[in-house]
Amino acid sequence: MGILGKGKLLAEEFGELMNRKVRLASHIVESIPNHFINLRQLRDIRERLDDISKEMAGKTWEEGILQLLELQNLPGELKIKHLENVERRRVARTYLISEDLPGNRRDYCLENMQLNSLGLSWGDADEHKLSVSMRGPRSQTGHLSVETARILLDSTLKPNSRIKKLFVNGYPGTEFPNWMNAAALCNLIQLELANCTNCESLPTLGELPLLKVLRIQGMDSVVNIGNEFFGGMRAFSSLTEFSLKDFPKLETWSTNPVEAFTCLNKLTIINCPVLIPMPWFPSLQHVEIRNCHPVMLRSVAQLRSISTLIIGNSPELLYIPKALIENNLLLSSLTISSCPKLRSLPANVGKLQNLKFLKIGWFQELHSLPHGLTNLTSLESLEIIECPNLVSLPEQSLEGLSSLRSLSIENCHSLTSLPSRMQHATALERLTIMYCSNLVSLPNGLQHLSALKSLSILSCTGLASLPEGLHFITTLQNLEFHDCPEVMELPAWVENLVSLRSLTISDCQNICPELEKRCQRGNGVDWQKISHTPYIYVGSSTLQQRRNTASSSSTS
C-alpha cells in the first residue's frame, strides 16, 4: 500500500554541539516526492530522524557533521543557528576527517546533502537578532572568530548545486566565499543575505540563471555596488524582486548593464541614506523608497512603468518631482508618508487617471490638498492620516470621485469640516473619521451616499450631532460612535436603518450611562428602535473589551 502527495517531517532540535548550543534546528524533510512511497520506508525515515535528534545531543562539531552526512540523500530544509559558537579547532578537525567521507572525497558535508533550502546563521535568524559577539563593528569581532567563520562558509557549509533557497545571516567575514557564483548556485531561486556587517562588497550574483528573489540587508561596510555585482551584460535575467535595506555607507551604485534586470518587477530600497543616484530599471512596476536621500527621487522619476509607488520616512524631502507623475501616468497605488517638511502633493496628481489607492500620512506641514484630486475618477480608496495642520479638503475634491469606495481620515486635529459636495461620492461604502477633535459637523448631503455600508466616528470630541439625512441610507450595516461627548441622544431615525447589523456607542459620557438603560434588551425605552440589529453595544469600551476577551476565551 502506498500514499500519493506531499508530507512534512519535522526533526527536533539537534541539541548541543561542543557543549555550547550550536543549534541545528532543521526541517530535514520538506516534502515527500510526488509518487507512491512505501509506508514502511516512511516509518523508517521517521524513526531515523528521531534517533538522530536524540544522538546529536552532546556531540562535538565533527561528530555532529558526520551524523548529518547519514541524511545526504534526503532532500528538504536545514537551518543551522549560532555558528559563532563553533571553535576553530573543531573546524580544523572536520577538515582532516573529511578524507574519511564516503568515496574518500574531500568534499565537505553540506555539499553532499541534497538540500532544497539552507539557512546559516551566526546568531538566531528566526528572532531577527545577532549574537552579542557578532553585532558590533569589525574591531569588536575577534580575528579567530572571523577566520573560523570564513573556513566554515568556504568549505564545510558550502551547499550542493541543487540548492534552491539560501539564507545567510550575521556572517562576520569581510568577503563572501568564491562559491557564491553561477557555477555553484545554478539552481538557486531565492537568496537572502542579512547582517553581514563586515563584508565590504557584494558577491557576483548577476549570472545566477534562475534567481528570482534577492534580499540583502544590514551591510554596514559596503560603500559601492560595482560592476563585479553584475558579472555580465545580461545580469539578473530572471530576477523579479530585489530588496536593499540598511546600507548606511552605500554611496554609489554603478550603472546597470543595458540588458540587466529585464524581468525585475519589484524594487525596495530602505535605509540607504547617502545613496543618491539609482540605476535605470526597464520594467519596474512596484517601487518602495524609505529613509533614503530625497535626491534619489529624481532617479525614480526617470522610470516609466511604475504602477505602485511607496515613499516614506524622508525627513528632508521638500517636494515630489512633477516628472515622477508625468512619466508614470499608469500609477494605480500611491503612498506618501512620514515626510514632515513636505508642504503639498504635486499639483499634477490629478493626471493619474488610473490611480485606485492613495494614502498620505504623517505630514506636519501639509495644509491643503490639490484641487486636482477631483479628477481621480478611478480612485477607490483614500486615506489621510496624521496631518495636524490640514484645515479642510478642497470643496470639489470628492465631487468627481465616482469610484471612491473607502474614505478614512485620522488624526487631523485642525480639520473643521468635510466637503459639502461629498454627496457625489455615490460609490462610497466605508467612511471612517477618527481623532479629528475640531470637526463639529458632517455634511447634510450624506443621504445621497446610497452605497454606504459602514460609518465609524471615533474620538471626534467636537461633533455634536448626526445629520438627519442618514436615515435615508438603507444600505448602512455598521454604525459606530466612540468618545463623542457632544452627542446627546440616540437619533430616532436609527429604527429606519433596516440593514443595520452592528451598532456600537461607547465612551460618549453624555449619552452612554442613560442610553445603556434605555437600550436594555426587551424592556428599554429605545429597545424597539434597535431591536432589528443583531449586534448592539452601548457603554464603556473597556467593558466591551473585557466581554470580547471573555467570549473568545470561552469559545476556545
C-alpha positions as a printed Julia matrix, in Angstrom:
556×3 Matrix{Float64}:
   0.0    0.0     0.0
   1.3    3.46   -0.78
   0.48   7.16   -0.4
   0.35   9.9    -3.0
   1.18  13.57   -2.46
   3.32  15.66   -0.15
   4.03  15.39    3.55
   6.26  17.12    6.08
   8.52  15.6     8.69
   9.82  17.87   11.4
  13.07  16.89   13.11
  13.52  18.05   16.69
  16.28  20.49   17.59
  19.67  18.92   17.23
  20.88  19.59   20.77
  24.27  20.93   21.77
  27.49  20.81   19.81
  30.77  21.14   21.71
  28.77  21.61   24.91
  27.76  25.08   23.66
  24.4   25.37   21.97
  25.07  25.32   18.26
  21.52  24.6    17.15
  20.79  22.67   14.02
  17.09  23.45   14.15
  16.01  21.76   10.98
  13.09  20.77    8.85
  15.04  17.81    7.5
  12.35  16.67    5.09
  10.41  19.43    3.42
   8.29  17.24    1.22
   7.86  13.68    0.07
   8.23  13.3    -3.73
   5.03  13.2    -5.73
   4.9    9.46   -6.25
   3.98   6.41   -4.2
   6.15   5.75   -1.16
   6.1    2.52    0.77
   4.68   3.13    4.23
   7.4    1.02    5.8
  10.04   3.27    4.21
   8.21   6.32    5.52
   8.17   4.83    9.01
  11.9    4.06    8.77
  12.6    7.71    7.82
  10.63   8.98   10.79
  12.42   6.61   13.17
  15.85   7.56   11.8
  15.1   11.27   12.23
  14.03  10.64   15.83
  17.21   8.66   16.51
  19.47  11.36   15.05
  17.69  14.06   17.01
  18.46  12.19   20.24
  22.0   11.19   19.3
  23.09  14.73   18.38
  22.86  15.98   21.97
  26.32  16.43   23.43
  28.14  15.66   20.17
  31.27  17.51   19.14
  31.22  19.6    15.99
  32.81  16.94   13.77
  30.64  14.17   15.21
  27.54  16.22   14.52
  28.61  16.93   10.96
  29.24  13.27   10.24
  25.88  12.43   11.77
  24.24  14.78    9.32
  26.02  13.01    6.45
  23.82   9.99    7.0
  21.0   12.11    5.58
  22.95  13.08    2.48
  20.36  11.73    0.03
  17.39  13.19    1.86
  16.04  16.42    0.36
  14.49  19.16    2.45
  15.27  22.23    4.54
  18.11  22.69    7.02
  18.71  25.61    9.38
  21.9   25.93   11.41
  21.96  28.62   14.09
  24.56  30.1    16.46
  27.53  29.24   14.3
  29.52  31.78   16.31
  29.87  29.07   18.97
  31.92  26.78   16.72
  35.56  26.68   17.82
  38.35  26.88   15.3
  39.96  23.66   16.42
  36.7   21.87   15.72
  36.61  23.28   12.2
  40.22  22.22   11.6
  39.41  18.72   12.83
  36.45  18.5    10.47
  38.76  19.37    7.6
  41.07  16.48    8.5
  38.34  13.87    8.86
  36.82  14.91    5.55
  39.12  12.3     3.97
  37.01   9.69    5.72
  33.8   10.77    3.99
  32.11   8.33    1.56
  34.12   7.79   -1.57
  37.26   9.18    0.1
  36.34  12.65   -1.18
  37.45  15.91    0.33
  34.03  17.4    -0.33
  32.5   18.93    2.74
  29.35  17.6     4.25
  26.63  20.01    3.18
  27.69  19.7    -0.44
  26.85  16.01   -0.19
  23.33  16.67    1.07
  20.55  17.07   -1.48
  19.0   20.09    0.28
  16.36  22.35   -1.24
  16.78  25.11    1.33
  19.65  26.06    3.66
  19.76  28.67    6.43
  23.09  29.6     8.07
  23.1   31.98   11.0
  25.74  33.47   13.25
  23.11  34.29   15.85
  19.41  33.47   15.83
  17.89  34.4    12.47
  14.35  33.45   13.42
  14.35  36.08   16.17
  15.97  38.69   13.88
  18.8   39.21   16.3
  22.53  38.5    16.29
  24.75  37.14   18.96
  26.3   39.94   21.01
  29.74  38.97   19.79
  28.68  39.37   16.15
  26.68  42.61   16.31
  29.46  45.16   16.7
  31.97  46.64   14.27
  34.81  44.57   12.93
  37.14  45.69   15.69
  34.89  44.02   18.24
  34.87  40.69   16.39
  37.91  38.56   17.18
  40.24  37.6    14.34
  39.95  33.91   15.18
  36.15  34.1    15.11
  36.2   35.74   11.69
  38.71  33.2    10.37
  36.65  30.34   11.76
  33.55  31.7    10.06
  35.43  32.1     6.78
  36.63  28.5     6.82
  33.18  27.25    7.69
  31.43  29.14    4.9
  34.17  28.49    2.32
  34.17  24.74    2.79
  32.15  22.85    5.36
  28.92  24.79    4.82
  29.07  25.01    1.03
  25.72  23.72   -0.26
  25.02  21.35   -3.12
  24.43  22.96   -6.51
  20.82  21.76   -6.36
  20.02  24.25   -3.6
  17.04  26.48   -4.41
  16.88  28.75   -1.36
  19.83  30.08    0.63
  19.8   32.34    3.72
  22.97  33.69    5.36
  22.64  35.82    8.5
  25.3   37.52   10.61
  28.34  36.2     8.75
  31.3   38.18   10.25
  33.8   37.77    7.41
  34.98  40.63    5.2
  34.11  38.95    1.91
  31.74  36.27    0.71
  33.04  32.85   -0.42
  34.04  32.18   -4.01
  31.33  29.54   -4.42
  28.64  32.24   -4.49
  28.55  32.19   -8.28
  26.58  30.77  -11.19
  28.54  27.53  -11.32
  27.89  26.52   -7.71
  24.38  28.01   -7.38
  22.96  27.31  -10.81
  19.54  26.27   -9.43
  19.18  28.99   -6.8
  15.81  30.78   -6.88
  15.91  32.82   -3.66
  18.88  34.35   -1.82
  18.85  36.4     1.37
  21.99  37.92    2.91
  21.43  39.71    6.22
  23.56  41.5     8.79
  26.91  40.62    7.25
  28.21  43.91    8.6
  31.91  43.38    7.86
  31.58  42.45    4.18
  32.92  45.27    2.02
  31.46  44.16   -1.3
  28.65  42.05   -2.65
  29.28  38.71   -4.39
  28.87  38.29   -8.15
  25.23  37.32   -8.32
  24.14  38.69  -11.69
  24.89  35.48  -13.56
  22.74  33.21  -11.39
  20.41  31.99  -14.15
  17.31  31.15  -12.1
  17.49  33.71   -9.29
  14.08  35.33   -8.84
  14.19  36.86   -5.34
  17.2   38.69   -3.87
  17.09  40.39   -0.47
  20.2   41.99    1.03
  20.1   43.71    4.42
  22.44  45.1     7.05
  25.63  45.62    5.0
  27.28  48.3     7.13
  30.63  48.24    5.32
  29.5   48.31    1.68
  30.28  51.71    0.09
  29.86  50.85   -3.59
  27.89  48.38   -5.68
  30.23  47.91   -8.62
  30.39  46.0   -11.87
  31.53  42.86  -10.07
  28.0   42.55   -8.7
  26.58  42.06  -12.21
  29.13  39.75  -13.79
  27.95  40.3   -17.38
  25.78  42.3   -19.74
  22.63  40.19  -19.21
  22.8   40.25  -15.43
  19.87  39.15  -13.27
  17.92  37.9   -16.27
  15.33  36.06  -14.11
  15.17  38.37  -11.09
  11.67  39.67  -10.27
  12.11  41.03   -6.72
  15.12  42.91   -5.3
  15.44  44.46   -1.85
  18.24  46.58   -0.37
  17.89  47.51    3.31
  20.22  49.07    5.87
  23.23  50.15    3.82
  24.31  53.16    5.93
  27.53  53.84    3.94
  26.42  52.98    0.42
  27.26  55.97   -1.78
  27.34  54.75   -5.36
  25.63  52.14   -7.48
  27.26  51.57  -10.85
  25.1   51.95  -13.94
  23.33  48.74  -14.79
  24.35  46.92  -17.97
  21.93  47.65  -20.82
  20.28  44.23  -20.71
  20.28  43.79  -16.92
  17.2   43.35  -14.72
  14.93  42.8   -17.7
  12.33  40.95  -15.59
  12.61  42.98  -12.37
   9.12  43.89  -11.18
   9.6   44.96   -7.55
  12.38  47.09   -6.04
  12.66  48.05   -2.36
  15.32  50.42   -1.03
  15.17  51.19    2.69
  17.64  52.94    4.99
  20.24  53.86    2.41
  20.62  57.5     3.5
  23.67  58.54    1.45
  22.86  56.76   -1.82
  21.81  59.46   -4.32
  21.72  58.05   -7.87
  19.73  54.92   -8.58
  20.33  52.95  -11.81
  17.76  52.56  -14.55
  15.42  49.57  -14.43
  13.46  48.94  -17.63
  10.29  47.24  -16.34
   9.79  48.16  -12.67
   6.17  48.2   -11.53
   6.48  48.26   -7.72
   8.92  50.73   -6.13
   9.33  51.36   -2.41
  11.75  54.04   -1.16
  12.06  54.68    2.59
  14.57  56.68    4.6
  16.74  57.48    1.62
  18.27  60.7     0.29
  15.5   62.87   -1.21
  17.51  63.39   -4.41
  17.04  59.69   -5.17
  13.5   60.52   -6.28
  15.0   62.22   -9.33
  16.22  58.81  -10.45
  12.85  57.24   -9.66
  11.19  59.97  -11.73
  13.02  58.7   -14.82
  11.25  55.34  -14.64
   8.2   54.93  -16.85
   6.42  51.76  -15.87
   5.59  52.17  -12.15
   2.14  51.05  -11.01
   2.78  51.01   -7.23
   4.9   53.69   -5.54
   5.66  53.98   -1.82
   7.68  56.93   -0.48
   8.27  57.12    3.25
  10.44  58.3     6.12
  12.1   61.14    4.26
  12.66  63.93    6.81
  14.36  66.28    4.31
  12.01  65.83    1.37
  10.56  69.21    0.33
   8.7   68.29   -2.86
   7.76  65.42   -5.14
   9.24  65.85   -8.65
   6.49  66.59  -11.18
   8.26  64.29  -13.63
   7.52  61.38  -11.32
   3.82  61.87  -12.09
   4.22  62.82  -15.74
   6.32  59.74  -16.56
   4.14  57.27  -14.66
   0.55  58.06  -15.54
  -0.34  54.38  -15.12
   0.17  54.54  -11.34
  -2.58  52.61   -9.57
  -1.32  52.89   -5.97
   0.49  55.82   -4.32
   1.58  56.03   -0.67
   3.48  59.02    0.71
   4.15  59.07    4.45
   6.4   60.48    7.16
   7.73  63.43    5.16
   7.46  66.16    7.82
   8.74  69.02    5.6
   6.57  68.22    2.6
   4.03  71.03    2.23
   1.96  69.77   -0.68
   1.35  67.0    -3.13
   2.28  67.56   -6.78
  -0.25  69.83   -8.48
  -0.41  67.4   -11.41
  -1.52  64.44   -9.26
  -4.94  64.8   -10.88
  -3.46  63.37  -14.08
  -3.28  59.9   -12.53
  -6.45  58.66  -14.17
  -5.68  55.04  -13.24
  -4.97  55.69   -9.54
  -7.06  53.41   -7.32
  -5.35  53.77   -3.93
  -3.98  56.96   -2.37
  -2.56  57.17    1.15
  -0.93  60.25    2.63
   0.14  60.49    6.24
   2.34  61.99    8.92
   2.84  65.37    7.24
   3.47  68.12    9.76
   3.49  70.92    7.17
   0.68  69.84    4.86
  -2.08  72.5     4.91
  -4.15  71.58    1.89
  -4.67  69.05   -0.86
  -4.53  69.86   -4.58
  -7.77  70.65   -6.36
  -6.83  68.08   -8.97
  -7.96  65.31   -6.63
 -11.42  65.6    -8.14
 -10.04  64.27  -11.43
  -9.09  60.9    -9.89
 -12.12  59.16  -11.33
 -10.68  55.65  -10.76
  -9.78  56.24   -7.09
 -11.32  53.58   -4.83
  -9.56  54.21   -1.51
  -8.36  57.47    0.07
  -6.56  57.54    3.44
  -5.46  60.79    5.12
  -3.6   60.16    8.38
  -1.84  62.39   10.93
  -1.86  65.71    9.09
  -2.28  68.05   12.09
  -2.31  71.28   10.04
  -4.76  70.16    7.38
  -7.72  72.52    7.82
 -10.07  71.36    5.08
 -10.4   69.34    1.91
 -10.98  71.2    -1.35
 -14.73  71.76   -1.73
 -14.82  69.96   -5.05
 -12.25  67.29   -4.12
 -14.79  64.48   -3.69
 -17.19  65.61   -6.37
 -15.5   63.71   -9.17
 -14.53  60.64   -7.18
 -17.25  58.48   -8.65
 -15.36  55.23   -7.91
 -14.41  56.02   -4.29
 -15.42  53.14   -2.0
 -13.42  53.86    1.16
 -12.55  57.19    2.82
 -10.57  57.29    6.07
  -9.46  60.48    7.83
  -7.45  60.05   11.05
  -5.68  62.38   13.47
  -6.26  65.57   11.53
  -6.9   67.79   14.54
  -7.26  71.05   12.58
  -9.89  69.69   10.22
 -13.18  71.53   10.84
 -15.43  70.17    8.1
 -15.82  67.79    5.22
 -16.7   68.93    1.7
 -20.42  69.59    1.31
 -20.28  68.05   -2.13
 -19.15  64.65   -0.9
 -22.69  63.58   -1.72
 -21.4   62.95   -5.24
 -19.22  60.09   -3.98
 -22.13  57.75   -4.59
 -19.95  54.59   -4.63
 -18.68  55.23   -1.08
 -19.13  52.15    1.14
 -16.9   52.89    4.15
 -16.47  56.24    5.88
 -14.14  56.4     8.9
 -13.29  59.58   10.79
 -11.0   59.29   13.83
  -9.39  61.75   16.24
 -10.48  64.91   14.44
 -11.19  66.96   17.55
 -12.26  70.17   15.73
 -14.73  68.54   13.38
 -18.11  69.9    14.52
 -20.49  68.51   11.92
 -20.94  66.18    8.99
 -22.27  67.48    5.66
 -26.01  67.28    5.1
 -25.7   65.53    1.76
 -24.78  62.2     3.29
 -28.24  60.81    2.49
 -27.14  60.61   -1.15
 -24.43  58.09   -0.29
 -26.67  55.28   -1.41
 -23.94  52.59   -1.22
 -22.67  53.41    2.31
 -22.35  50.28    4.46
 -20.09  51.39    7.32
 -19.87  54.68    9.24
 -17.37  54.96   12.1
 -16.86  58.17   14.09
 -14.2   57.81   16.79
 -12.9   60.44   19.21
 -14.32  63.44   17.39
 -14.88  65.4    20.58
 -16.4   68.46   18.87
 -19.05  66.61   16.89
 -22.45  67.49   18.36
 -24.92  65.59   16.21
 -25.5   63.45   13.17
 -27.26  64.74   10.08
 -30.89  63.71    9.79
 -30.3   62.55    6.26
 -28.53  59.41    7.47
 -31.86  57.68    7.96
 -32.28  57.52    4.18
 -29.2   55.29    3.87
 -30.96  51.94    3.91
 -27.72  50.13    2.97
 -25.94  51.04    6.23
 -24.81  47.88    8.05
 -22.32  49.16   10.62
 -22.7   52.3    12.75
 -20.08  53.11   15.39
 -19.53  56.07   17.71
 -16.73  56.26   20.24
 -15.74  59.13   22.54
 -18.03  61.77   21.04
 -19.07  63.61   24.23
 -21.21  66.25   22.48
 -23.6   63.7    21.02
 -26.56  63.93   23.41
 -29.05  61.31   22.22
 -29.69  58.34   20.03
 -31.44  59.63   16.89
 -34.99  58.4    16.45
 -34.32  57.55   12.84
 -31.99  54.67   13.78
 -35.01  52.38   13.5
 -35.2   53.22    9.79
 -31.77  51.66    9.17
 -33.29  48.34    8.15
 -29.96  46.82    7.03
 -28.08  47.66   10.24
 -26.13  44.64   11.54
 -23.91  46.29   14.15
 -24.45  49.33   16.42
 -21.69  50.41   18.82
 -21.85  53.51   21.03
 -19.05  53.71   23.58
 -17.43  56.27   25.88
 -19.87  59.07   24.96
 -20.21  60.29   28.53
 -23.25  62.49   27.94
 -25.29  59.7    26.48
 -23.93  56.29   27.41
 -24.93  55.96   31.1
 -28.59  56.73   30.44
 -28.67  55.23   26.96
 -27.39  51.89   28.23
 -30.57  51.64   30.3
 -32.79  52.9    27.51
 -31.39  50.3    25.11
 -31.73  47.4    27.56
 -32.85  44.32   25.7
 -36.57  43.7    25.87
 -37.78  46.49   28.16
 -35.63  49.56   27.41
 -37.41  52.68   26.14
 -35.28  52.75   22.97
 -35.15  48.99   22.51
 -37.73  48.98   19.73
 -35.6   51.41   17.7
 -32.7   48.96   17.52
 -34.22  45.54   18.15
 -33.74  44.61   14.48
 -29.95  44.94   14.88
 -28.14  41.61   15.61
 -25.14  43.16   17.42
 -25.63  46.07   19.84
 -23.22  47.52   22.35
 -23.74  50.69   24.41
 -21.39  51.54   27.26
 -17.7   51.59   28.12
 -15.16  50.41   25.56
 -13.07  48.93   28.41
 -16.0   46.8    29.48
 -16.6   45.84   25.86
 -13.01  44.63   25.51
 -13.37  42.55   28.65
 -16.55  40.97   27.31
 -14.94  40.23   23.96
 -11.92  38.67   25.68
 -14.13  36.54   27.89
 -16.19  35.46   24.89
 -13.05  34.47   22.96
 -11.73  32.51   25.94
 -14.97  30.57   26.39
 -15.1   29.78   22.68
 -11.55  28.44   22.63
